[in-house]
PDB file of C-alpha atoms in Angstrom:
ATOM      1  CA  MET A   1     -32.812 152.161  69.532  1.00 49.00           C
ATOM      2  CA  SER A   2     -34.049 153.262  65.674  1.00 49.00           C
ATOM      3  CA  ASP A   3     -31.036 155.695  65.715  1.00 54.00           C
ATOM      4  CA  ARG A   4     -28.831 153.089  65.458  1.00 49.00           C
ATOM      5  CA  LEU A   5     -30.461 150.878  63.063  1.00 45.00           C
ATOM      6  CA  GLU A   6     -30.135 153.848  60.123  1.00 51.00           C
ATOM      7  CA  ASP A   7     -26.388 154.680  61.342  1.00 54.00           C
ATOM      8  CA  ASP A   8     -26.232 150.773  61.280  1.00 51.00           C
ATOM      9  CA  ILE A   9     -27.663 150.080  57.440  1.00 45.00           C
ATOM     10  CA  PRO A  10     -24.978 152.238  54.885  1.00 49.00           C
ATOM     11  CA  GLN A  11     -22.780 149.526  56.738  1.00 50.00           C
ATOM     12  CA  LEU A  12     -24.995 146.928  56.086  1.00 42.00           C
ATOM     13  CA  MET A  13     -25.197 147.865  52.223  1.00 48.00           C
ATOM     14  CA  ALA A  14     -21.060 148.093  52.582  1.00 49.00           C
ATOM     15  CA  LEU A  15     -21.028 144.091  52.946  1.00 48.00           C
ATOM     16  CA  PRO A  16     -19.336 141.741  50.470  1.00 52.00           C
ATOM     17  CA  GLU A  17     -22.371 139.901  48.763  1.00 50.00           C
ATOM     18  CA  VAL A  18     -22.177 136.872  49.836  1.00 50.00           C
ATOM     19  CA  PRO A  19     -22.557 134.104  46.407  1.00 48.00           C
ATOM     20  CA  ARG A  20     -25.855 131.989  47.400  1.00 54.00           C
ATOM     21  CA  GLN A  21     -25.699 128.506  47.452  1.00 55.00           C
ATOM     22  CA  GLY A  22     -25.122 126.502  43.990  1.00 53.00           C
ATOM     23  CA  ALA A  23     -24.525 129.199  41.813  1.00 55.00           C
ATOM     24  CA  GLU A  24     -22.781 128.379  38.879  1.00 61.00           C
ATOM     25  CA  ALA A  25     -18.944 129.777  38.351  1.00 64.00           C
ATOM     26  CA  PRO A  26     -18.344 132.024  35.330  1.00 73.00           C
ATOM     27  CA  ALA A  27     -17.530 130.038  32.167  1.00 71.00           C
ATOM     28  CA  PRO A  28     -14.062 130.525  31.253  1.00 84.00           C
ATOM     29  CA  PRO A  29     -12.707 131.896  28.782  1.00 91.00           C
ATOM     30  CA  ARG A  30     -12.487 130.104  25.341  1.00 94.00           C
ATOM     31  CA  TRP A  31     -10.711 129.962  22.331  1.00 96.00           C
ATOM     32  CA  ARG A  32      -7.290 131.678  23.459  1.00 97.00           C
ATOM     33  CA  LEU A  33      -4.275 131.691  21.636  1.00 97.00           C
ATOM     34  CA  ALA A  34      -2.244 129.431  24.214  1.00 97.00           C
ATOM     35  CA  ASP A  35      -5.347 126.762  23.286  1.00 98.00           C
ATOM     36  CA  LEU A  36      -4.828 127.189  20.035  1.00 98.00           C
ATOM     37  CA  LEU A  37      -0.775 126.869  19.754  1.00 98.00           C
ATOM     38  CA  PHE A  38      -1.179 123.252  22.786  1.00 98.00           C
ATOM     39  CA  PHE A  39      -3.993 122.326  19.469  1.00 98.00           C
ATOM     40  CA  LEU A  40      -2.168 122.728  17.296  1.00 97.00           C
ATOM     41  CA  ALA A  41       0.777 120.874  18.627  1.00 98.00           C
ATOM     42  CA  PHE A  42      -0.570 117.642  19.597  1.00 98.00           C
ATOM     43  CA  ALA A  43      -2.239 117.498  15.876  1.00 97.00           C
ATOM     44  CA  SER A  44       1.165 118.478  14.554  1.00 95.00           C
ATOM     45  CA  VAL A  45       2.938 115.662  16.772  1.00 97.00           C
ATOM     46  CA  TRP A  46       0.151 113.374  16.528  1.00 96.00           C
ATOM     47  CA  LEU A  47       0.243 113.361  13.068  1.00 94.00           C
ATOM     48  CA  LEU A  48       3.843 112.097  12.865  1.00 95.00           C
ATOM     49  CA  LEU A  49       3.351 109.816  15.878  1.00 96.00           C
ATOM     50  CA  ALA A  50       0.079 107.857  13.846  1.00 97.00           C
ATOM     51  CA  PRO A  51       1.825 106.485  11.476  1.00 95.00           C
ATOM     52  CA  LEU A  52       5.010 105.273  13.895  1.00 96.00           C
ATOM     53  CA  VAL A  53       2.508 103.600  15.623  1.00 96.00           C
ATOM     54  CA  SER A  54       0.952 101.483  12.802  1.00 95.00           C
ATOM     55  CA  TYR A  55       3.962  99.919  11.575  1.00 95.00           C
ATOM     56  CA  MET A  56       4.763  99.251  15.145  1.00 95.00           C
ATOM     57  CA  GLY A  57       1.372  97.545  15.984  1.00 95.00           C
ATOM     58  CA  TYR A  58       1.612  95.662  12.113  1.00 94.00           C
ATOM     59  CA  ALA A  59       4.994  94.856  13.222  1.00 93.00           C
ATOM     60  CA  ALA A  60       3.678  92.762  16.417  1.00 93.00           C
ATOM     61  CA  LEU A  61       0.982  91.111  15.159  1.00 92.00           C
ATOM     62  CA  ARG A  62       1.999  90.316  11.721  1.00 91.00           C
ATOM     63  CA  PRO A  63       3.760  86.921  13.490  1.00 91.00           C
ATOM     64  CA  ILE A  64       0.403  86.436  15.319  1.00 92.00           C
ATOM     65  CA  MET A  65      -1.803  87.223  12.236  1.00 91.00           C
ATOM     66  CA  GLY A  66       0.048  85.351   9.408  1.00 88.00           C
ATOM     67  CA  TRP A  67      -0.396  88.860   8.097  1.00 89.00           C
ATOM     68  CA  GLN A  68       0.943  88.196   4.076  1.00 87.00           C
ATOM     69  CA  VAL A  69       1.455  92.433   2.718  1.00 88.00           C
ATOM     70  CA  ARG A  70       5.260  93.079   3.168  1.00 89.00           C
ATOM     71  CA  THR A  71       5.947  96.299   5.728  1.00 87.00           C
ATOM     72  CA  ALA A  72       7.340  98.041   2.399  1.00 87.00           C
ATOM     73  CA  ALA A  73       4.244  97.830   0.332  1.00 88.00           C
ATOM     74  CA  LEU A  74       2.080  98.955   3.487  1.00 90.00           C
ATOM     75  CA  PRO A  75       1.738 102.627   1.910  1.00 89.00           C
ATOM     76  CA  GLU A  76       0.085 101.456  -0.840  1.00 87.00           C
ATOM     77  CA  ASN A  77      -1.965  99.577   0.406  1.00 91.00           C
ATOM     78  CA  ALA A  78      -5.740 100.826   1.239  1.00 92.00           C
ATOM     79  CA  PHE A  79      -6.437  99.074   4.847  1.00 93.00           C
ATOM     80  CA  PHE A  80      -3.624 100.139   6.299  1.00 95.00           C
ATOM     81  CA  ALA A  81      -4.216 104.101   5.106  1.00 94.00           C
ATOM     82  CA  VAL A  82      -7.482 103.632   7.030  1.00 95.00           C
ATOM     83  CA  VAL A  83      -6.326 102.121   9.734  1.00 95.00           C
ATOM     84  CA  ILE A  84      -4.245 105.145  10.374  1.00 96.00           C
ATOM     85  CA  GLN A  85      -6.496 108.043   9.912  1.00 96.00           C
ATOM     86  CA  THR A  86      -8.353 106.088  12.385  1.00 96.00           C
ATOM     87  CA  ILE A  87      -5.159 105.973  14.893  1.00 97.00           C
ATOM     88  CA  TYR A  88      -5.207 109.635  13.868  1.00 97.00           C
ATOM     89  CA  TYR A  89      -9.030 110.701  14.400  1.00 97.00           C
ATOM     90  CA  VAL A  90      -9.802 108.984  17.683  1.00 97.00           C
ATOM     91  CA  PRO A  91      -7.747 110.545  20.185  1.00 97.00           C
ATOM     92  CA  LEU A  92      -8.100 113.494  17.637  1.00 97.00           C
ATOM     93  CA  LEU A  93     -11.619 113.613  18.346  1.00 98.00           C
ATOM     94  CA  ALA A  94     -10.881 112.988  22.563  1.00 98.00           C
ATOM     95  CA  TYR A  95      -8.737 115.957  22.668  1.00 98.00           C
ATOM     96  CA  VAL A  96     -11.359 118.422  21.387  1.00 98.00           C
ATOM     97  CA  TYR A  97     -14.542 116.997  23.518  1.00 98.00           C
ATOM     98  CA  PHE A  98     -11.946 117.156  26.648  1.00 97.00           C
ATOM     99  CA  LEU A  99     -11.302 120.801  25.596  1.00 97.00           C
ATOM    100  CA  ILE A 100     -14.697 122.086  24.643  1.00 97.00           C
ATOM    101  CA  VAL A 101     -17.010 119.968  27.361  1.00 97.00           C
ATOM    102  CA  VAL A 102     -13.734 119.652  30.298  1.00 96.00           C
ATOM    103  CA  HIS A 103     -11.696 122.122  30.164  1.00 96.00           C
ATOM    104  CA  TYR A 104     -13.893 125.097  28.687  1.00 96.00           C
ATOM    105  CA  GLN A 105     -17.476 123.986  30.497  1.00 95.00           C
ATOM    106  CA  GLN A 106     -19.931 123.379  27.354  1.00 95.00           C
ATOM    107  CA  SER A 107     -21.545 121.115  25.275  1.00 95.00           C
ATOM    108  CA  PHE A 108     -19.895 119.083  23.073  1.00 96.00           C
ATOM    109  CA  TRP A 109     -22.477 120.934  20.292  1.00 94.00           C
ATOM    110  CA  ALA A 110     -23.184 123.859  21.476  1.00 93.00           C
ATOM    111  CA  GLY A 111     -19.027 124.693  21.519  1.00 94.00           C
ATOM    112  CA  LEU A 112     -18.817 123.754  18.083  1.00 93.00           C
ATOM    113  CA  LYS A 113     -21.989 125.777  16.966  1.00 93.00           C
ATOM    114  CA  TRP A 114     -23.697 122.780  15.509  1.00 93.00           C
ATOM    115  CA  GLY A 115     -27.718 123.462  14.812  1.00 83.00           C
ATOM    116  CA  GLY A 116     -29.505 126.422  14.105  1.00 79.00           C
ATOM    117  CA  LEU A 117     -30.338 124.428  10.810  1.00 84.00           C
ATOM    118  CA  SER A 118     -33.406 123.856   9.477  1.00 89.00           C
ATOM    119  CA  LEU A 119     -34.727 121.383   7.703  1.00 92.00           C
ATOM    120  CA  THR A 120     -34.915 122.766   4.218  1.00 94.00           C
ATOM    121  CA  ARG A 121     -31.791 124.438   4.493  1.00 93.00           C
ATOM    122  CA  ALA A 122     -29.814 120.952   4.655  1.00 94.00           C
ATOM    123  CA  ALA A 123     -31.518 119.918   2.027  1.00 96.00           C
ATOM    124  CA  ARG A 124     -30.445 122.920   0.239  1.00 96.00           C
ATOM    125  CA  CYS A 125     -26.774 121.831   1.378  1.00 96.00           C
ATOM    126  CA  PHE A 126     -26.705 118.620   0.136  1.00 97.00           C
ATOM    127  CA  MET A 127     -27.924 119.346  -2.888  1.00 98.00           C
ATOM    128  CA  GLY A 128     -25.212 122.174  -3.171  1.00 97.00           C
ATOM    129  CA  GLY A 129     -22.842 119.361  -1.983  1.00 98.00           C
ATOM    130  CA  ILE A 130     -24.002 117.075  -4.850  1.00 97.00           C
ATOM    131  CA  ALA A 131     -23.756 120.242  -7.367  1.00 98.00           C
ATOM    132  CA  LEU A 132     -19.683 120.843  -6.014  1.00 97.00           C
ATOM    133  CA  ALA A 133     -19.194 117.652  -7.035  1.00 97.00           C
ATOM    134  CA  LEU A 134     -20.360 117.516 -10.495  1.00 96.00           C
ATOM    135  CA  PHE A 135     -18.869 120.383 -11.293  1.00 96.00           C
ATOM    136  CA  THR A 136     -15.813 119.365  -9.737  1.00 95.00           C
ATOM    137  CA  LEU A 137     -16.443 115.554 -12.160  1.00 93.00           C
ATOM    138  CA  VAL A 138     -16.832 117.709 -14.886  1.00 95.00           C
ATOM    139  CA  ALA A 139     -13.405 120.575 -14.652  1.00 95.00           C
ATOM    140  CA  LEU A 140     -11.689 116.770 -14.019  1.00 91.00           C
ATOM    141  CA  VAL A 141     -13.201 115.990 -17.223  1.00 91.00           C
ATOM    142  CA  LEU A 142     -12.233 119.677 -19.370  1.00 92.00           C
ATOM    143  CA  LEU A 143      -8.941 119.530 -17.539  1.00 89.00           C
ATOM    144  CA  PRO A 144      -7.582 115.870 -16.626  1.00 90.00           C
ATOM    145  CA  ASP A 145      -4.788 115.962 -14.920  1.00 85.00           C
ATOM    146  CA  GLN A 146      -1.157 114.333 -16.485  1.00 81.00           C
ATOM    147  CA  GLN A 147      -0.352 111.670 -14.193  1.00 83.00           C
ATOM    148  CA  SER A 148      -1.566 109.565 -11.251  1.00 84.00           C
ATOM    149  CA  PHE A 149      -1.512 110.259  -8.016  1.00 85.00           C
ATOM    150  CA  PRO A 150      -0.982 108.750  -4.350  1.00 86.00           C
ATOM    151  CA  LEU A 151      -4.265 108.516  -3.415  1.00 86.00           C
ATOM    152  CA  GLU A 152      -5.360 106.947  -7.079  1.00 84.00           C
ATOM    153  CA  GLN A 153      -2.940 103.919  -6.656  1.00 83.00           C
ATOM    154  CA  LEU A 154      -4.610 103.054  -3.640  1.00 87.00           C
ATOM    155  CA  LEU A 155      -7.413 102.512  -5.285  1.00 83.00           C
ATOM    156  CA  THR A 156      -6.015  98.901  -6.601  1.00 80.00           C
ATOM    157  CA  SER A 157      -9.443  96.566  -6.326  1.00 83.00           C
ATOM    158  CA  ARG A 158     -12.478  97.133  -5.835  1.00 86.00           C
ATOM    159  CA  SER A 159     -12.629  96.327  -2.198  1.00 88.00           C
ATOM    160  CA  ALA A 160     -10.524  98.782  -1.820  1.00 89.00           C
ATOM    161  CA  VAL A 161     -12.946 101.717  -3.818  1.00 89.00           C
ATOM    162  CA  TYR A 162     -15.340 100.244  -1.052  1.00 91.00           C
ATOM    163  CA  LEU A 163     -13.071 100.673   1.563  1.00 93.00           C
ATOM    164  CA  LEU A 164     -11.985 103.738   1.084  1.00 93.00           C
ATOM    165  CA  GLY A 165     -15.472 105.533  -0.336  1.00 93.00           C
ATOM    166  CA  GLY A 166     -17.276 104.048   3.001  1.00 94.00           C
ATOM    167  CA  PHE A 167     -14.436 105.591   5.456  1.00 96.00           C
ATOM    168  CA  ALA A 168     -14.727 109.162   2.716  1.00 95.00           C
ATOM    169  CA  VAL A 169     -18.088 108.995   3.242  1.00 96.00           C
ATOM    170  CA  LEU A 170     -18.788 108.399   6.341  1.00 95.00           C
ATOM    171  CA  ILE A 171     -16.014 109.321   8.848  1.00 96.00           C
ATOM    172  CA  ALA A 172     -13.786 112.026   7.179  1.00 96.00           C
ATOM    173  CA  PRO A 173     -16.426 114.347   6.636  1.00 97.00           C
ATOM    174  CA  PHE A 174     -17.521 114.547  10.256  1.00 97.00           C
ATOM    175  CA  MET A 175     -13.582 114.547  11.043  1.00 97.00           C
ATOM    176  CA  GLU A 176     -12.313 116.828   9.182  1.00 97.00           C
ATOM    177  CA  GLU A 177     -14.656 119.540   9.751  1.00 98.00           C
ATOM    178  CA  LEU A 178     -14.724 119.016  13.065  1.00 97.00           C
ATOM    179  CA  ILE A 179     -10.516 120.055  12.564  1.00 97.00           C
ATOM    180  CA  PHE A 180     -10.877 123.063  10.128  1.00 98.00           C
ATOM    181  CA  ARG A 181     -14.540 124.309  10.258  1.00 97.00           C
ATOM    182  CA  GLY A 182     -15.088 123.118  13.524  1.00 97.00           C
ATOM    183  CA  VAL A 183     -12.202 123.930  16.528  1.00 98.00           C
ATOM    184  CA  LEU A 184      -9.887 126.272  14.171  1.00 98.00           C
ATOM    185  CA  PHE A 185     -12.459 128.214  12.840  1.00 98.00           C
ATOM    186  CA  ALA A 186     -13.647 128.805  16.364  1.00 97.00           C
ATOM    187  CA  PHE A 187      -9.768 130.355  17.728  1.00 98.00           C
ATOM    188  CA  PHE A 188      -9.290 132.208  14.597  1.00 98.00           C
ATOM    189  CA  GLU A 189     -12.856 133.919  14.136  1.00 97.00           C
ATOM    190  CA  HIS A 190     -12.434 134.500  17.871  1.00 97.00           C
ATOM    191  CA  LEU A 191      -8.383 135.774  17.492  1.00 97.00           C
ATOM    192  CA  VAL A 192      -8.439 137.478  14.008  1.00 98.00           C
ATOM    193  CA  GLY A 193     -11.592 137.872  12.603  1.00 97.00           C
ATOM    194  CA  LEU A 194     -14.273 136.434  10.089  1.00 97.00           C
ATOM    195  CA  ARG A 195     -12.454 136.914   7.123  1.00 97.00           C
ATOM    196  CA  PHE A 196      -9.714 135.461   8.109  1.00 98.00           C
ATOM    197  CA  ALA A 197     -10.849 132.190   9.484  1.00 98.00           C
ATOM    198  CA  VAL A 198     -12.558 131.726   6.094  1.00 98.00           C
ATOM    199  CA  LEU A 199      -9.678 131.954   4.165  1.00 97.00           C
ATOM    200  CA  SER A 200      -7.170 130.761   6.610  1.00 98.00           C
ATOM    201  CA  THR A 201      -9.003 127.197   6.936  1.00 98.00           C
ATOM    202  CA  ALA A 202      -9.610 126.944   2.968  1.00 98.00           C
ATOM    203  CA  LEU A 203      -6.388 126.746   2.824  1.00 97.00           C
ATOM    204  CA  LEU A 204      -4.714 124.631   5.918  1.00 96.00           C
ATOM    205  CA  PHE A 205      -7.433 122.115   4.189  1.00 97.00           C
ATOM    206  CA  GLY A 206      -6.371 122.688   0.674  1.00 95.00           C
ATOM    207  CA  GLY A 207      -2.404 121.614   2.249  1.00 94.00           C
ATOM    208  CA  LEU A 208      -3.941 118.938   4.425  1.00 92.00           C
ATOM    209  CA  HIS A 209      -5.283 116.947   0.568  1.00 92.00           C
ATOM    210  CA  VAL A 210      -1.623 118.176  -1.107  1.00 92.00           C
ATOM    211  CA  PRO A 211       0.075 114.866  -0.541  1.00 91.00           C
ATOM    212  CA  GLU A 212      -3.230 112.860  -1.829  1.00 90.00           C
ATOM    213  CA  TYR A 213      -2.642 114.911  -4.707  1.00 91.00           C
ATOM    214  CA  TRP A 214       1.064 116.011  -5.452  1.00 91.00           C
ATOM    215  CA  GLY A 215       0.769 115.699  -8.949  1.00 88.00           C
ATOM    216  CA  ALA A 216      -1.876 116.385  -9.799  1.00 90.00           C
ATOM    217  CA  TRP A 217      -2.403 120.103  -9.368  1.00 91.00           C
ATOM    218  CA  HIS A 218      -5.667 120.367 -11.717  1.00 91.00           C
ATOM    219  CA  HIS A 219      -7.431 118.095  -8.564  1.00 92.00           C
ATOM    220  CA  ALA A 220      -5.432 119.653  -5.679  1.00 93.00           C
ATOM    221  CA  ALA A 221      -7.152 123.284  -6.501  1.00 94.00           C
ATOM    222  CA  LEU A 222     -10.329 122.129  -7.099  1.00 95.00           C
ATOM    223  CA  ILE A 223      -9.803 120.852  -3.228  1.00 96.00           C
ATOM    224  CA  LEU A 224      -8.875 123.938  -2.573  1.00 96.00           C
ATOM    225  CA  LEU A 225     -12.162 125.621  -4.870  1.00 96.00           C
ATOM    226  CA  VAL A 226     -14.036 122.869  -2.032  1.00 97.00           C
ATOM    227  CA  GLY A 227     -13.357 124.412   0.688  1.00 97.00           C
ATOM    228  CA  VAL A 228     -13.800 127.797   0.030  1.00 97.00           C
ATOM    229  CA  VAL A 229     -16.926 127.106  -0.119  1.00 98.00           C
ATOM    230  CA  PHE A 230     -17.161 125.062   2.910  1.00 98.00           C
ATOM    231  CA  SER A 231     -15.038 127.148   5.051  1.00 98.00           C
ATOM    232  CA  LEU A 232     -18.333 130.106   3.361  1.00 97.00           C
ATOM    233  CA  ALA A 233     -21.030 128.256   4.689  1.00 97.00           C
ATOM    234  CA  ARG A 234     -19.964 127.749   7.883  1.00 97.00           C
ATOM    235  CA  GLY A 235     -18.845 131.701   8.218  1.00 96.00           C
ATOM    236  CA  LEU A 236     -21.732 132.712   6.694  1.00 95.00           C
ATOM    237  CA  THR A 237     -24.541 130.643   8.230  1.00 94.00           C
ATOM    238  CA  GLY A 238     -22.613 130.896  11.813  1.00 94.00           C
ATOM    239  CA  SER A 239     -22.997 127.064  12.237  1.00 96.00           C
ATOM    240  CA  LEU A 240     -21.250 124.270  11.556  1.00 97.00           C
ATOM    241  CA  ALA A 241     -23.627 121.863  10.529  1.00 96.00           C
ATOM    242  CA  PRO A 242     -24.039 123.066   6.459  1.00 97.00           C
ATOM    243  CA  SER A 243     -20.532 122.164   5.864  1.00 97.00           C
ATOM    244  CA  VAL A 244     -20.228 119.108   7.280  1.00 97.00           C
ATOM    245  CA  ILE A 245     -24.036 118.264   5.578  1.00 97.00           C
ATOM    246  CA  LEU A 246     -22.118 119.906   1.758  1.00 98.00           C
ATOM    247  CA  HIS A 247     -18.519 117.249   1.858  1.00 98.00           C
ATOM    248  CA  PHE A 248     -20.932 114.755   3.085  1.00 98.00           C
ATOM    249  CA  ALA A 249     -22.913 114.827  -0.097  1.00 98.00           C
ATOM    250  CA  TYR A 250     -19.529 115.941  -1.950  1.00 98.00           C
ATOM    251  CA  ASN A 251     -18.057 112.766  -0.999  1.00 97.00           C
ATOM    252  CA  THR A 252     -21.247 110.657  -1.491  1.00 97.00           C
ATOM    253  CA  THR A 253     -21.508 111.910  -5.383  1.00 96.00           C
ATOM    254  CA  LEU A 254     -17.947 111.054  -5.919  1.00 94.00           C
ATOM    255  CA  MET A 255     -18.030 107.858  -4.122  1.00 93.00           C
ATOM    256  CA  THR A 256     -21.070 107.070  -5.864  1.00 92.00           C
ATOM    257  CA  GLY A 257     -19.388 107.734  -9.574  1.00 87.00           C
ATOM    258  CA  LEU A 258     -16.746 106.209  -7.848  1.00 83.00           C
ATOM    259  CA  PHE A 259     -18.438 103.084  -7.054  1.00 81.00           C
ATOM    260  CA  ILE A 260     -20.584 102.775 -10.593  1.00 80.00           C
ATOM    261  CA  GLY A 261     -17.680 102.738 -12.196  1.00 67.00           C
ATOM    262  CA  ILE A 262     -15.947 100.107 -10.583  1.00 62.00           C
ATOM    263  CA  GLY A 263     -19.236  98.317 -11.357  1.00 58.00           C
ATOM    264  CA  LYS A 264     -19.674  98.614 -14.715  1.00 60.00           C
ATOM    265  CA  SER A 265     -15.590  98.074 -15.609  1.00 59.00           C
ATOM    266  CA  GLY A 266     -15.899  94.832 -13.254  1.00 57.00           C
ATOM    267  CA  SER A 267     -12.776  94.567 -11.744  1.00 49.00           C
TER     268      SER A 267
END
């Protein structure tokens, strides 16, 4: 009997291991090239469709709501610009959430590498954003642009300044950092490397803002420099939070200066 048991031991050890009930399945591979291409395709196509959807919605609601703004004047309307941005951002945020939580089966904030930032470092990032904004303002005083730019043409009234300022402070920092230093940075870092991720996301961030500052090339160059600082913060810390805080403080400082100027002019 013992001899038979000893003969069976090697066979029992060779049997495939039965997975334990409730054991976690391996996580799917993340930040693949195919996922990057799908994300870029969605973001690009929706970037083209969001204005079309906005115009169609305005045309449908105008008779009902009694809106008086002519369709031809909408590109210079601050409220309409915010509507287009919101219509673009909401599905894009949903796509990123689906990509990380559903497709990658990871916590949303962990997937974006949010966190790992002490209160002291967060305060330093905030102060750094203020310093960066002050540097930008001084540079524009020393090297002013000679012509107006599209974004400036939206700031035609106090209400327009407040509306765009609120959007620039409360929405834009998180969404822009989510796209560039969150999703795209993670793809580029995984597929190519850290240096490429820093450089490419800074260039893409600057390129996104070129239409807003078209013709005002000093503004555009400074935005590129700002993008480099944000990307470096993401790369050096390994966290998305510093770039968001920097961006928030930067925009808040610029908008505060604009609000003060509007208040003094009384317009």
